[in-house]
Structures are given as C-alpha cells and as structure tokens.
Amino acid sequence: MSAARDWPTAEGIERALRAALEPTQLEVIDESAAHAGHARADGLGRGTHFRVRIAAPALAGLSRVAAHRLVYDALKPAFAAGLHALAIEVLRN
C-alpha cells in the first residue's frame, strides 16, 4: 500500500491490524461500493471506505478515542494510499 494506485484492500488492512494489534477477533468489510459519488470515493467502489470490527488485548481498557487512535496508527500506510473513511467497532471479549 505504498503508492496511491495501490488501493487499500480488506486483506491488506487485515494484515496490518493483525501485525500491529494481534487481535483475537477481526472482521474487515469493504463498504466502498456503497459510497460511490461521495467525496474522495474513486468512482470505482474500491479501497476508500471500510468497516473494522476488532477485539484485541492492546485495546482492552482503553477509552474509545485511545482505541481508535491505535487502529488509525496501524493503518497510516492505507490512509496514505487512498483509504478515506474507516468505521471502527471495538469489540469486547
């Protein structure tokens, strides 16, 4: 995900989150097609809008803002490559 043309994928986001946060539960859903026509959507419905459902020991006990910050930090390369919107649901084990 190093160049803008290397659009983020659900698989790439999953790999990054697994490497950074070692989640016990993880689901990554590409919702890009539903956002065609929105700002920063590429018009092709790819790699711009995702939903992440995650549970990880690293997120346990953190405030919502702190947990989201860790997820965003793990996905900085994806945002640089075109990820525009990320919905995060932190699950509790």
PDB file of N, CA and C in Angstrom:
ATOM      1  N   MET A   1       0.812  -1.192   0.000  1.00  0.00           N
ATOM      2  CA  MET A   1       0.000   0.000   0.000  1.00  0.00           C
ATOM      3  C   MET A   1       0.849   1.246   0.000  1.00  0.00           C
ATOM      4  N   SER A   2       1.931   1.255  -0.732  1.00  0.00           N
ATOM      5  CA  SER A   2       2.840   2.379  -0.668  1.00  0.00           C
ATOM      6  C   SER A   2       2.545   3.474  -1.664  1.00  0.00           C
ATOM      7  N   ALA A   3       1.886   3.189  -2.766  1.00  0.00           N
ATOM      8  CA  ALA A   3       1.597   4.197  -3.768  1.00  0.00           C
ATOM      9  C   ALA A   3       0.096   4.392  -3.869  1.00  0.00           C
ATOM     10  N   ALA A   4      -0.310   5.592  -4.299  1.00  0.00           N
ATOM     11  CA  ALA A   4      -1.729   5.905  -4.382  1.00  0.00           C
ATOM     12  C   ALA A   4      -2.469   4.927  -5.287  1.00  0.00           C
ATOM     13  N   ARG A   5      -1.829   4.383  -6.307  1.00  0.00           N
ATOM     14  CA  ARG A   5      -2.520   3.456  -7.202  1.00  0.00           C
ATOM     15  C   ARG A   5      -2.667   2.065  -6.583  1.00  0.00           C
ATOM     16  N   ASP A   6      -1.967   1.786  -5.513  1.00  0.00           N
ATOM     17  CA  ASP A   6      -2.080   0.514  -4.802  1.00  0.00           C
ATOM     18  C   ASP A   6      -3.173   0.655  -3.743  1.00  0.00           C
ATOM     19  N   TRP A   7      -4.415   0.626  -4.219  1.00  0.00           N
ATOM     20  CA  TRP A   7      -5.555   0.888  -3.350  1.00  0.00           C
ATOM     21  C   TRP A   7      -5.579  -0.057  -2.159  1.00  0.00           C
ATOM     22  N   PRO A   8      -5.993   0.442  -1.009  1.00  0.00           N
ATOM     23  CA  PRO A   8      -6.157  -0.421   0.158  1.00  0.00           C
ATOM     24  C   PRO A   8      -7.183  -1.522  -0.127  1.00  0.00           C
ATOM     25  N   THR A   9      -6.947  -2.676   0.430  1.00  0.00           N
ATOM     26  CA  THR A   9      -7.868  -3.801   0.316  1.00  0.00           C
ATOM     27  C   THR A   9      -8.214  -4.285   1.713  1.00  0.00           C
ATOM     28  N   ALA A  10      -9.302  -5.022   1.809  1.00  0.00           N
ATOM     29  CA  ALA A  10      -9.669  -5.606   3.092  1.00  0.00           C
ATOM     30  C   ALA A  10      -8.559  -6.515   3.596  1.00  0.00           C
ATOM     31  N   GLU A  11      -7.954  -7.262   2.676  1.00  0.00           N
ATOM     32  CA  GLU A  11      -6.878  -8.179   3.070  1.00  0.00           C
ATOM     33  C   GLU A  11      -5.659  -7.413   3.587  1.00  0.00           C
ATOM     34  N   GLY A  12      -5.305  -6.331   2.943  1.00  0.00           N
ATOM     35  CA  GLY A  12      -4.167  -5.535   3.391  1.00  0.00           C
ATOM     36  C   GLY A  12      -4.412  -4.886   4.738  1.00  0.00           C
ATOM     37  N   ILE A  13      -5.629  -4.400   4.939  1.00  0.00           N
ATOM     38  CA  ILE A  13      -5.991  -3.803   6.222  1.00  0.00           C
ATOM     39  C   ILE A  13      -5.961  -4.870   7.308  1.00  0.00           C
ATOM     40  N   GLU A  14      -6.465  -6.041   7.000  1.00  0.00           N
ATOM     41  CA  GLU A  14      -6.438  -7.133   7.972  1.00  0.00           C
ATOM     42  C   GLU A  14      -4.999  -7.496   8.343  1.00  0.00           C
ATOM     43  N   ARG A  15      -4.126  -7.615   7.350  1.00  0.00           N
ATOM     44  CA  ARG A  15      -2.708  -7.935   7.629  1.00  0.00           C
ATOM     45  C   ARG A  15      -2.076  -6.886   8.541  1.00  0.00           C
ATOM     46  N   ALA A  16      -2.317  -5.611   8.241  1.00  0.00           N
ATOM     47  CA  ALA A  16      -1.726  -4.538   9.040  1.00  0.00           C
ATOM     48  C   ALA A  16      -2.227  -4.574  10.478  1.00  0.00           C
ATOM     49  N   LEU A  17      -3.520  -4.785  10.659  1.00  0.00           N
ATOM     50  CA  LEU A  17      -4.076  -4.827  12.013  1.00  0.00           C
ATOM     51  C   LEU A  17      -3.615  -6.064  12.779  1.00  0.00           C
ATOM     52  N   ARG A  18      -3.514  -7.199  12.099  1.00  0.00           N
ATOM     53  CA  ARG A  18      -3.019  -8.407  12.771  1.00  0.00           C
ATOM     54  C   ARG A  18      -1.574  -8.218  13.222  1.00  0.00           C
ATOM     55  N   ALA A  19      -0.758  -7.605  12.380  1.00  0.00           N
ATOM     56  CA  ALA A  19       0.649  -7.393  12.721  1.00  0.00           C
ATOM     57  C   ALA A  19       0.808  -6.409  13.874  1.00  0.00           C
ATOM     58  N   ALA A  20       0.011  -5.363  13.878  1.00  0.00           N
ATOM     59  CA  ALA A  20       0.185  -4.305  14.874  1.00  0.00           C
ATOM     60  C   ALA A  20      -0.511  -4.596  16.196  1.00  0.00           C
ATOM     61  N   LEU A  21      -1.692  -5.217  16.150  1.00  0.00           N
ATOM     62  CA  LEU A  21      -2.507  -5.326  17.358  1.00  0.00           C
ATOM     63  C   LEU A  21      -2.809  -6.748  17.812  1.00  0.00           C
ATOM     64  N   GLU A  22      -2.440  -7.760  17.024  1.00  0.00           N
ATOM     65  CA  GLU A  22      -2.675  -9.159  17.373  1.00  0.00           C
ATOM     66  C   GLU A  22      -4.089  -9.384  17.895  1.00  0.00           C
ATOM     67  N   PRO A  23      -5.090  -9.083  17.087  1.00  0.00           N
ATOM     68  CA  PRO A  23      -6.477  -9.196  17.550  1.00  0.00           C
ATOM     69  C   PRO A  23      -6.917 -10.633  17.795  1.00  0.00           C
ATOM     70  N   THR A  24      -7.860 -10.772  18.725  1.00  0.00           N
ATOM     71  CA  THR A  24      -8.480 -12.063  18.979  1.00  0.00           C
ATOM     72  C   THR A  24      -9.711 -12.237  18.095  1.00  0.00           C
ATOM     73  N   GLN A  25     -10.280 -11.144  17.655  1.00  0.00           N
ATOM     74  CA  GLN A  25     -11.389 -11.131  16.703  1.00  0.00           C
ATOM     75  C   GLN A  25     -11.129 -10.003  15.718  1.00  0.00           C
ATOM     76  N   LEU A  26     -11.385 -10.249  14.434  1.00  0.00           N
ATOM     77  CA  LEU A  26     -11.191  -9.200  13.438  1.00  0.00           C
ATOM     78  C   LEU A  26     -12.049  -9.478  12.219  1.00  0.00           C
ATOM     79  N   GLU A  27     -12.775  -8.459  11.820  1.00  0.00           N
ATOM     80  CA  GLU A  27     -13.554  -8.502  10.585  1.00  0.00           C
ATOM     81  C   GLU A  27     -13.338  -7.177   9.874  1.00  0.00           C
ATOM     82  N   VAL A  28     -12.964  -7.241   8.604  1.00  0.00           N
ATOM     83  CA  VAL A  28     -12.763  -6.047   7.794  1.00  0.00           C
ATOM     84  C   VAL A  28     -13.737  -6.121   6.630  1.00  0.00           C
ATOM     85  N   ILE A  29     -14.567  -5.088   6.496  1.00  0.00           N
ATOM     86  CA  ILE A  29     -15.601  -5.068   5.469  1.00  0.00           C
ATOM     87  C   ILE A  29     -15.352  -3.878   4.552  1.00  0.00           C
ATOM     88  N   ASP A  30     -15.249  -4.139   3.249  1.00  0.00           N
ATOM     89  CA  ASP A  30     -15.083  -3.076   2.261  1.00  0.00           C
ATOM     90  C   ASP A  30     -16.467  -2.548   1.906  1.00  0.00           C
ATOM     91  N   GLU A  31     -16.751  -1.320   2.307  1.00  0.00           N
ATOM     92  CA  GLU A  31     -18.037  -0.677   2.034  1.00  0.00           C
ATOM     93  C   GLU A  31     -17.911   0.368   0.932  1.00  0.00           C
ATOM     94  N   SER A  32     -16.833   0.338   0.184  1.00  0.00           N
ATOM     95  CA  SER A  32     -16.535   1.376  -0.800  1.00  0.00           C
ATOM     96  C   SER A  32     -17.621   1.522  -1.862  1.00  0.00           C
ATOM     97  N   ALA A  33     -18.146   0.425  -2.355  1.00  0.00           N
ATOM     98  CA  ALA A  33     -19.142   0.486  -3.426  1.00  0.00           C
ATOM     99  C   ALA A  33     -20.382   1.260  -2.996  1.00  0.00           C
ATOM    100  N   ALA A  34     -20.701   1.214  -1.725  1.00  0.00           N
ATOM    101  CA  ALA A  34     -21.879   1.917  -1.214  1.00  0.00           C
ATOM    102  C   ALA A  34     -21.662   3.417  -1.133  1.00  0.00           C
ATOM    103  N   HIS A  35     -20.428   3.871  -1.334  1.00  0.00           N
ATOM    104  CA  HIS A  35     -20.107   5.289  -1.188  1.00  0.00           C
ATOM    105  C   HIS A  35     -19.734   5.952  -2.511  1.00  0.00           C
ATOM    106  N   ALA A  36     -20.026   5.315  -3.607  1.00  0.00           N
ATOM    107  CA  ALA A  36     -19.738   5.913  -4.913  1.00  0.00           C
ATOM    108  C   ALA A  36     -20.424   7.265  -4.997  1.00  0.00           C
ATOM    109  N   GLY A  37     -19.679   8.251  -5.458  1.00  0.00           N
ATOM    110  CA  GLY A  37     -20.207   9.606  -5.559  1.00  0.00           C
ATOM    111  C   GLY A  37     -19.900  10.477  -4.361  1.00  0.00           C
ATOM    112  N   HIS A  38     -19.472   9.883  -3.262  1.00  0.00           N
ATOM    113  CA  HIS A  38     -19.098  10.677  -2.090  1.00  0.00           C
ATOM    114  C   HIS A  38     -17.706  11.272  -2.294  1.00  0.00           C
ATOM    115  N   ALA A  39     -17.396  12.269  -1.512  1.00  0.00           N
ATOM    116  CA  ALA A  39     -16.078  12.886  -1.585  1.00  0.00           C
ATOM    117  C   ALA A  39     -14.992  11.837  -1.403  1.00  0.00           C
ATOM    118  N   ARG A  40     -13.971  11.916  -2.211  1.00  0.00           N
ATOM    119  CA  ARG A  40     -12.793  11.066  -2.179  1.00  0.00           C
ATOM    120  C   ARG A  40     -13.054   9.624  -2.606  1.00  0.00           C
ATOM    121  N   ALA A  41     -14.289   9.266  -2.923  1.00  0.00           N
ATOM    122  CA  ALA A  41     -14.534   7.935  -3.488  1.00  0.00           C
ATOM    123  C   ALA A  41     -13.965   7.952  -4.899  1.00  0.00           C
ATOM    124  N   ASP A  42     -13.347   6.879  -5.314  1.00  0.00           N
ATOM    125  CA  ASP A  42     -12.681   6.876  -6.622  1.00  0.00           C
ATOM    126  C   ASP A  42     -13.639   6.628  -7.781  1.00  0.00           C
ATOM    127  N   GLY A  43     -14.905   6.408  -7.479  1.00  0.00           N
ATOM    128  CA  GLY A  43     -15.881   6.173  -8.527  1.00  0.00           C
ATOM    129  C   GLY A  43     -15.952   4.721  -8.970  1.00  0.00           C
ATOM    130  N   LEU A  44     -15.017   3.927  -8.554  1.00  0.00           N
ATOM    131  CA  LEU A  44     -14.973   2.517  -8.932  1.00  0.00           C
ATOM    132  C   LEU A  44     -15.365   1.612  -7.770  1.00  0.00           C
ATOM    133  N   GLY A  45     -15.642   2.202  -6.613  1.00  0.00           N
ATOM    134  CA  GLY A  45     -16.059   1.413  -5.460  1.00  0.00           C
ATOM    135  C   GLY A  45     -14.967   0.569  -4.865  1.00  0.00           C
ATOM    136  N   ARG A  46     -13.748   1.076  -4.888  1.00  0.00           N
ATOM    137  CA  ARG A  46     -12.639   0.266  -4.366  1.00  0.00           C
ATOM    138  C   ARG A  46     -11.821   1.026  -3.334  1.00  0.00           C
ATOM    139  N   GLY A  47     -11.500   0.368  -2.277  1.00  0.00           N
ATOM    140  CA  GLY A  47     -10.499   0.795  -1.325  1.00  0.00           C
ATOM    141  C   GLY A  47     -10.586   2.178  -0.733  1.00  0.00           C
ATOM    142  N   THR A  48     -11.787   2.711  -0.535  1.00  0.00           N
ATOM    143  CA  THR A  48     -11.877   4.041   0.056  1.00  0.00           C
ATOM    144  C   THR A  48     -12.619   4.055   1.387  1.00  0.00           C
ATOM    145  N   HIS A  49     -13.564   3.155   1.573  1.00  0.00           N
ATOM    146  CA  HIS A  49     -14.399   3.127   2.774  1.00  0.00           C
ATOM    147  C   HIS A  49     -14.444   1.701   3.339  1.00  0.00           C
ATOM    148  N   PHE A  50     -14.056   1.562   4.606  1.00  0.00           N
ATOM    149  CA  PHE A  50     -14.034   0.251   5.241  1.00  0.00           C
ATOM    150  C   PHE A  50     -14.655   0.314   6.626  1.00  0.00           C
ATOM    151  N   ARG A  51     -15.108  -0.824   7.097  1.00  0.00           N
ATOM    152  CA  ARG A  51     -15.581  -1.000   8.470  1.00  0.00           C
ATOM    153  C   ARG A  51     -14.709  -2.079   9.095  1.00  0.00           C
ATOM    154  N   VAL A  52     -14.249  -1.828  10.312  1.00  0.00           N
ATOM    155  CA  VAL A  52     -13.417  -2.779  11.049  1.00  0.00           C
ATOM    156  C   VAL A  52     -14.110  -3.099  12.359  1.00  0.00           C
ATOM    157  N   ARG A  53     -14.267  -4.389  12.610  1.00  0.00           N
ATOM    158  CA  ARG A  53     -14.736  -4.874  13.910  1.00  0.00           C
ATOM    159  C   ARG A  53     -13.569  -5.623  14.519  1.00  0.00           C
ATOM    160  N   ILE A  54     -13.130  -5.166  15.694  1.00  0.00           N
ATOM    161  CA  ILE A  54     -11.886  -5.704  16.243  1.00  0.00           C
ATOM    162  C   ILE A  54     -11.954  -5.832  17.765  1.00  0.00           C
ATOM    163  N   ALA A  55     -11.365  -6.918  18.253  1.00  0.00           N
ATOM    164  CA  ALA A  55     -11.106  -7.115  19.677  1.00  0.00           C
ATOM    165  C   ALA A  55      -9.634  -7.495  19.779  1.00  0.00           C
ATOM    166  N   ALA A  56      -8.928  -6.850  20.705  1.00  0.00           N
ATOM    167  CA  ALA A  56      -7.503  -7.130  20.880  1.00  0.00           C
ATOM    168  C   ALA A  56      -7.090  -6.766  22.295  1.00  0.00           C
ATOM    169  N   PRO A  57      -6.185  -7.540  22.859  1.00  0.00           N
ATOM    170  CA  PRO A  57      -5.693  -7.208  24.199  1.00  0.00           C
ATOM    171  C   PRO A  57      -5.150  -5.784  24.284  1.00  0.00           C
ATOM    172  N   ALA A  58      -4.530  -5.301  23.214  1.00  0.00           N
ATOM    173  CA  ALA A  58      -3.953  -3.954  23.216  1.00  0.00           C
ATOM    174  C   ALA A  58      -5.019  -2.873  23.345  1.00  0.00           C
ATOM    175  N   LEU A  59      -6.262  -3.206  23.038  1.00  0.00           N
ATOM    176  CA  LEU A  59      -7.348  -2.229  23.098  1.00  0.00           C
ATOM    177  C   LEU A  59      -8.143  -2.319  24.399  1.00  0.00           C
ATOM    178  N   ALA A  60      -7.924  -3.385  25.152  1.00  0.00           N
ATOM    179  CA  ALA A  60      -8.680  -3.606  26.390  1.00  0.00           C
ATOM    180  C   ALA A  60      -8.440  -2.485  27.388  1.00  0.00           C
ATOM    181  N   GLY A  61      -9.516  -1.969  27.926  1.00  0.00           N
ATOM    182  CA  GLY A  61      -9.429  -0.944  28.955  1.00  0.00           C
ATOM    183  C   GLY A  61      -9.161   0.463  28.450  1.00  0.00           C
ATOM    184  N   LEU A  62      -8.964   0.629  27.155  1.00  0.00           N
ATOM    185  CA  LEU A  62      -8.716   1.955  26.605  1.00  0.00           C
ATOM    186  C   LEU A  62     -10.028   2.689  26.368  1.00  0.00           C
ATOM    187  N   SER A  63      -9.964   3.999  26.406  1.00  0.00           N
ATOM    188  CA  SER A  63     -11.129   4.779  26.017  1.00  0.00           C
ATOM    189  C   SER A  63     -11.379   4.560  24.528  1.00  0.00           C
ATOM    190  N   ARG A  64     -12.559   4.908  24.096  1.00  0.00           N
ATOM    191  CA  ARG A  64     -12.896   4.760  22.675  1.00  0.00           C
ATOM    192  C   ARG A  64     -11.914   5.537  21.799  1.00  0.00           C
ATOM    193  N   VAL A  65     -11.599   6.744  22.194  1.00  0.00           N
ATOM    194  CA  VAL A  65     -10.677   7.579  21.417  1.00  0.00           C
ATOM    195  C   VAL A  65      -9.283   6.947  21.357  1.00  0.00           C
ATOM    196  N   ALA A  66      -8.785   6.462  22.469  1.00  0.00           N
ATOM    197  CA  ALA A  66      -7.450   5.845  22.504  1.00  0.00           C
ATOM    198  C   ALA A  66      -7.414   4.572  21.668  1.00  0.00           C
ATOM    199  N   ALA A  67      -8.469   3.759  21.735  1.00  0.00           N
ATOM    200  CA  ALA A  67      -8.519   2.534  20.947  1.00  0.00           C
ATOM    201  C   ALA A  67      -8.552   2.862  19.454  1.00  0.00           C
ATOM    202  N   HIS A  68      -9.358   3.822  19.070  1.00  0.00           N
ATOM    203  CA  HIS A  68      -9.438   4.221  17.664  1.00  0.00           C
ATOM    204  C   HIS A  68      -8.094   4.769  17.182  1.00  0.00           C
ATOM    205  N   ARG A  69      -7.420   5.500  18.037  1.00  0.00           N
ATOM    206  CA  ARG A  69      -6.111   6.056  17.666  1.00  0.00           C
ATOM    207  C   ARG A  69      -5.119   4.936  17.343  1.00  0.00           C
ATOM    208  N   LEU A  70      -5.123   3.861  18.130  1.00  0.00           N
ATOM    209  CA  LEU A  70      -4.225   2.733  17.847  1.00  0.00           C
ATOM    210  C   LEU A  70      -4.545   2.092  16.503  1.00  0.00           C
ATOM    211  N   VAL A  71      -5.833   1.955  16.204  1.00  0.00           N
ATOM    212  CA  VAL A  71      -6.230   1.380  14.914  1.00  0.00           C
ATOM    213  C   VAL A  71      -5.783   2.298  13.781  1.00  0.00           C
ATOM    214  N   TYR A  72      -6.055   3.588  13.906  1.00  0.00           N
ATOM    215  CA  TYR A  72      -5.629   4.548  12.872  1.00  0.00           C
ATOM    216  C   TYR A  72      -4.114   4.521  12.688  1.00  0.00           C
ATOM    217  N   ASP A  73      -3.372   4.474  13.776  1.00  0.00           N
ATOM    218  CA  ASP A  73      -1.907   4.436  13.670  1.00  0.00           C
ATOM    219  C   ASP A  73      -1.436   3.205  12.899  1.00  0.00           C
ATOM    220  N   ALA A  74      -2.082   2.076  13.119  1.00  0.00           N
ATOM    221  CA  ALA A  74      -1.703   0.838  12.425  1.00  0.00           C
ATOM    222  C   ALA A  74      -2.002   0.926  10.928  1.00  0.00           C
ATOM    223  N   LEU A  75      -2.914   1.820  10.556  1.00  0.00           N
ATOM    224  CA  LEU A  75      -3.349   1.902   9.160  1.00  0.00           C
ATOM    225  C   LEU A  75      -2.862   3.158   8.435  1.00  0.00           C
ATOM    226  N   LYS A  76      -1.857   3.836   8.969  1.00  0.00           N
ATOM    227  CA  LYS A  76      -1.334   5.035   8.312  1.00  0.00           C
ATOM    228  C   LYS A  76      -0.971   4.796   6.844  1.00  0.00           C
ATOM    229  N   PRO A  77      -0.304   3.691   6.506  1.00  0.00           N
ATOM    230  CA  PRO A  77       0.008   3.463   5.087  1.00  0.00           C
ATOM    231  C   PRO A  77      -1.246   3.320   4.221  1.00  0.00           C
ATOM    232  N   ALA A  78      -2.298   2.738   4.757  1.00  0.00           N
ATOM    233  CA  ALA A  78      -3.543   2.590   3.994  1.00  0.00           C
ATOM    234  C   ALA A  78      -4.175   3.951   3.732  1.00  0.00           C
ATOM    235  N   PHE A  79      -4.144   4.825   4.724  1.00  0.00           N
ATOM    236  CA  PHE A  79      -4.682   6.173   4.518  1.00  0.00           C
ATOM    237  C   PHE A  79      -3.854   6.925   3.483  1.00  0.00           C
ATOM    238  N   ALA A  80      -2.553   6.749   3.516  1.00  0.00           N
ATOM    239  CA  ALA A  80      -1.687   7.400   2.524  1.00  0.00           C
ATOM    240  C   ALA A  80      -1.957   6.872   1.119  1.00  0.00           C
ATOM    241  N   ALA A  81      -2.454   5.631   1.020  1.00  0.00           N
ATOM    242  CA  ALA A  81      -2.696   5.008  -0.277  1.00  0.00           C
ATOM    243  C   ALA A  81      -4.122   5.223  -0.786  1.00  0.00           C
ATOM    244  N   GLY A  82      -4.956   5.936  -0.045  1.00  0.00           N
ATOM    245  CA  GLY A  82      -6.285   6.241  -0.548  1.00  0.00           C
ATOM    246  C   GLY A  82      -7.451   5.889   0.344  1.00  0.00           C
ATOM    247  N   LEU A  83      -7.197   5.223   1.471  1.00  0.00           N
ATOM    248  CA  LEU A  83      -8.289   4.950   2.412  1.00  0.00           C
ATOM    249  C   LEU A  83      -8.827   6.287   2.894  1.00  0.00           C
ATOM    250  N   HIS A  84     -10.124   6.486   2.749  1.00  0.00           N
ATOM    251  CA  HIS A  84     -10.724   7.779   3.076  1.00  0.00           C
ATOM    252  C   HIS A  84     -11.543   7.737   4.364  1.00  0.00           C
ATOM    253  N   ALA A  85     -12.281   6.651   4.570  1.00  0.00           N
ATOM    254  CA  ALA A  85     -13.173   6.578   5.720  1.00  0.00           C
ATOM    255  C   ALA A  85     -13.065   5.205   6.365  1.00  0.00           C
ATOM    256  N   LEU A  86     -13.053   5.217   7.689  1.00  0.00           N
ATOM    257  CA  LEU A  86     -12.932   3.972   8.441  1.00  0.00           C
ATOM    258  C   LEU A  86     -13.908   4.009   9.611  1.00  0.00           C
ATOM    259  N   ALA A  87     -14.847   3.082   9.621  1.00  0.00           N
ATOM    260  CA  ALA A  87     -15.739   2.909  10.761  1.00  0.00           C
ATOM    261  C   ALA A  87     -15.126   1.825  11.637  1.00  0.00           C
ATOM    262  N   ILE A  88     -14.973   2.120  12.920  1.00  0.00           N
ATOM    263  CA  ILE A  88     -14.326   1.183  13.833  1.00  0.00           C
ATOM    264  C   ILE A  88     -15.299   0.777  14.923  1.00  0.00           C
ATOM    265  N   GLU A  89     -15.447  -0.519  15.092  1.00  0.00           N
ATOM    266  CA  GLU A  89     -16.236  -1.074  16.180  1.00  0.00           C
ATOM    267  C   GLU A  89     -15.288  -1.902  17.038  1.00  0.00           C
ATOM    268  N   VAL A  90     -15.013  -1.414  18.242  1.00  0.00           N
ATOM    269  CA  VAL A  90     -14.154  -2.153  19.162  1.00  0.00           C
ATOM    270  C   VAL A  90     -15.038  -3.124  19.944  1.00  0.00           C
ATOM    271  N   LEU A  91     -14.727  -4.395  19.768  1.00  0.00           N
ATOM    272  CA  LEU A  91     -15.482  -5.452  20.430  1.00  0.00           C
ATOM    273  C   LEU A  91     -14.827  -5.795  21.764  1.00  0.00           C
ATOM    274  N   ARG A  92     -15.603  -6.162  22.704  1.00  0.00           N
ATOM    275  CA  ARG A  92     -15.073  -6.589  23.998  1.00  0.00           C
ATOM    276  C   ARG A  92     -15.147  -8.102  24.063  1.00  0.00           C
ATOM    277  N   ASN A  93     -14.076  -8.730  24.511  1.00  0.00           N
ATOM    278  CA  ASN A  93     -14.039 -10.201  24.621  1.00  0.00           C
ATOM    279  C   ASN A  93     -14.896 -10.675  25.750  1.00  0.00           C
TER     280      ASN A  93
END
